[in-house]
């Protein structure tokens, strides 16, 4: 794709560190076209269960998730906006989660992701007229290095609640979604500003795929929900589910009002 990659060490829990990064960008590049807010701290999860009840997790889980994964995104946007305005506009993408719409993992996680979606929406209001668009992006189940390591160690089933990681997306799939959004015509990109966009649903709409040509299903698609929730429950009751049944499930998306109505089935 061209260009030069540059790594800059930054502690996203430290405002001075974040400001230093954007000063460096201004001094060395003179402009900023795209900001992807994706920083997230999982350190607190290593010291306890990510799926414990909120009263067992206490303030440590809240601070661990919200400091970097919410406040850090806000500070990055604060520092990026003046540089983007001077550059003639740009695109901010906040990596959020289906946890912003429906119960996922724990209370602190869901609240932080829902707040990130609201941050995206309200930033859109205040960024009108600047040429800057802002989008909240929902990846699906992602085959990150950490998740793959949990699978290798045999800890994935408990950590995820039994989700099938084989149905997941690669991290690069989200990158392709950002690329697709960044290369939209200005009017089309502006029309999505302030909204939530789903990586898997964008893939079907805009025509990008995983490197192997596949398009993993959206988490709110029956193609994801049936094998991850319905089939395991049937098998627990010794009901055999034929492969043809799973492979023939349609790519029907649950309406957001239905999907966000409560936690996934037990």
PDB file of N, CA and C in Angstrom, residues 223 226-227 231 241-251:
ATOM      1  N   UNK A 223     -26.419 -16.466  11.379  1.00  0.00           N
ATOM      2  CA  UNK A 223     -25.293 -17.334  11.040  1.00  0.00           C
ATOM      3  C   UNK A 223     -24.259 -17.376  12.166  1.00  0.00           C
ATOM      4  N   UNK A 226     -26.929 -18.801  15.804  1.00  0.00           N
ATOM      5  CA  UNK A 226     -27.408 -20.189  15.857  1.00  0.00           C
ATOM      6  C   UNK A 226     -26.301 -21.167  16.272  1.00  0.00           C
ATOM      7  N   UNK A 227     -25.116 -21.172  15.607  1.00  0.00           N
ATOM      8  CA  UNK A 227     -24.092 -22.144  16.023  1.00  0.00           C
ATOM      9  C   UNK A 227     -23.486 -21.850  17.388  1.00  0.00           C
ATOM     10  N   UNK A 231     -27.311 -24.160  18.881  1.00  0.00           N
ATOM     11  CA  UNK A 231     -26.790 -25.513  18.689  1.00  0.00           C
ATOM     12  C   UNK A 231     -26.207 -26.099  19.980  1.00  0.00           C
ATOM     13  N   UNK A 241     -27.640 -32.117  15.913  1.00  0.00           N
ATOM     14  CA  UNK A 241     -27.904 -31.073  14.921  1.00  0.00           C
ATOM     15  C   UNK A 241     -27.101 -31.385  13.665  1.00  0.00           C
ATOM     16  N   UNK A 242     -27.743 -31.672  12.546  1.00  0.00           N
ATOM     17  CA  UNK A 242     -27.006 -32.020  11.327  1.00  0.00           C
ATOM     18  C   UNK A 242     -26.253 -30.826  10.760  1.00  0.00           C
ATOM     19  N   UNK A 243     -25.127 -31.103  10.122  1.00  0.00           N
ATOM     20  CA  UNK A 243     -24.306 -30.042   9.550  1.00  0.00           C
ATOM     21  C   UNK A 243     -25.061 -29.219   8.517  1.00  0.00           C
ATOM     22  N   UNK A 244     -25.967 -29.903   7.760  1.00  0.00           N
ATOM     23  CA  UNK A 244     -26.698 -29.170   6.722  1.00  0.00           C
ATOM     24  C   UNK A 244     -27.576 -28.081   7.320  1.00  0.00           C
ATOM     25  N   UNK A 245     -28.046 -28.320   8.543  1.00  0.00           N
ATOM     26  CA  UNK A 245     -28.895 -27.322   9.199  1.00  0.00           C
ATOM     27  C   UNK A 245     -28.090 -26.067   9.503  1.00  0.00           C
ATOM     28  N   UNK A 246     -26.901 -26.259  10.086  1.00  0.00           N
ATOM     29  CA  UNK A 246     -26.060 -25.110  10.438  1.00  0.00           C
ATOM     30  C   UNK A 246     -25.613 -24.363   9.185  1.00  0.00           C
ATOM     31  N   UNK A 247     -25.233 -25.110   8.158  1.00  0.00           N
ATOM     32  CA  UNK A 247     -24.720 -24.478   6.939  1.00  0.00           C
ATOM     33  C   UNK A 247     -25.802 -23.765   6.140  1.00  0.00           C
ATOM     34  N   UNK A 248     -27.067 -24.080   6.413  1.00  0.00           N
ATOM     35  CA  UNK A 248     -28.157 -23.458   5.656  1.00  0.00           C
ATOM     36  C   UNK A 248     -28.810 -22.293   6.396  1.00  0.00           C
ATOM     37  N   UNK A 249     -28.293 -21.938   7.571  1.00  0.00           N
ATOM     38  CA  UNK A 249     -28.870 -20.811   8.323  1.00  0.00           C
ATOM     39  C   UNK A 249     -28.680 -19.523   7.519  1.00  0.00           C
ATOM     40  N   UNK A 250     -29.729 -18.738   7.334  1.00  0.00           N
ATOM     41  CA  UNK A 250     -29.602 -17.516   6.522  1.00  0.00           C
ATOM     42  C   UNK A 250     -28.859 -16.413   7.261  1.00  0.00           C
ATOM     43  N   UNK A 251     -28.313 -15.491   6.484  1.00  0.00           N
ATOM     44  CA  UNK A 251     -27.609 -14.329   7.054  1.00  0.00           C
ATOM     45  C   UNK A 251     -28.627 -13.239   7.381  1.00  0.00           C
TER      46      UNK A 251
END
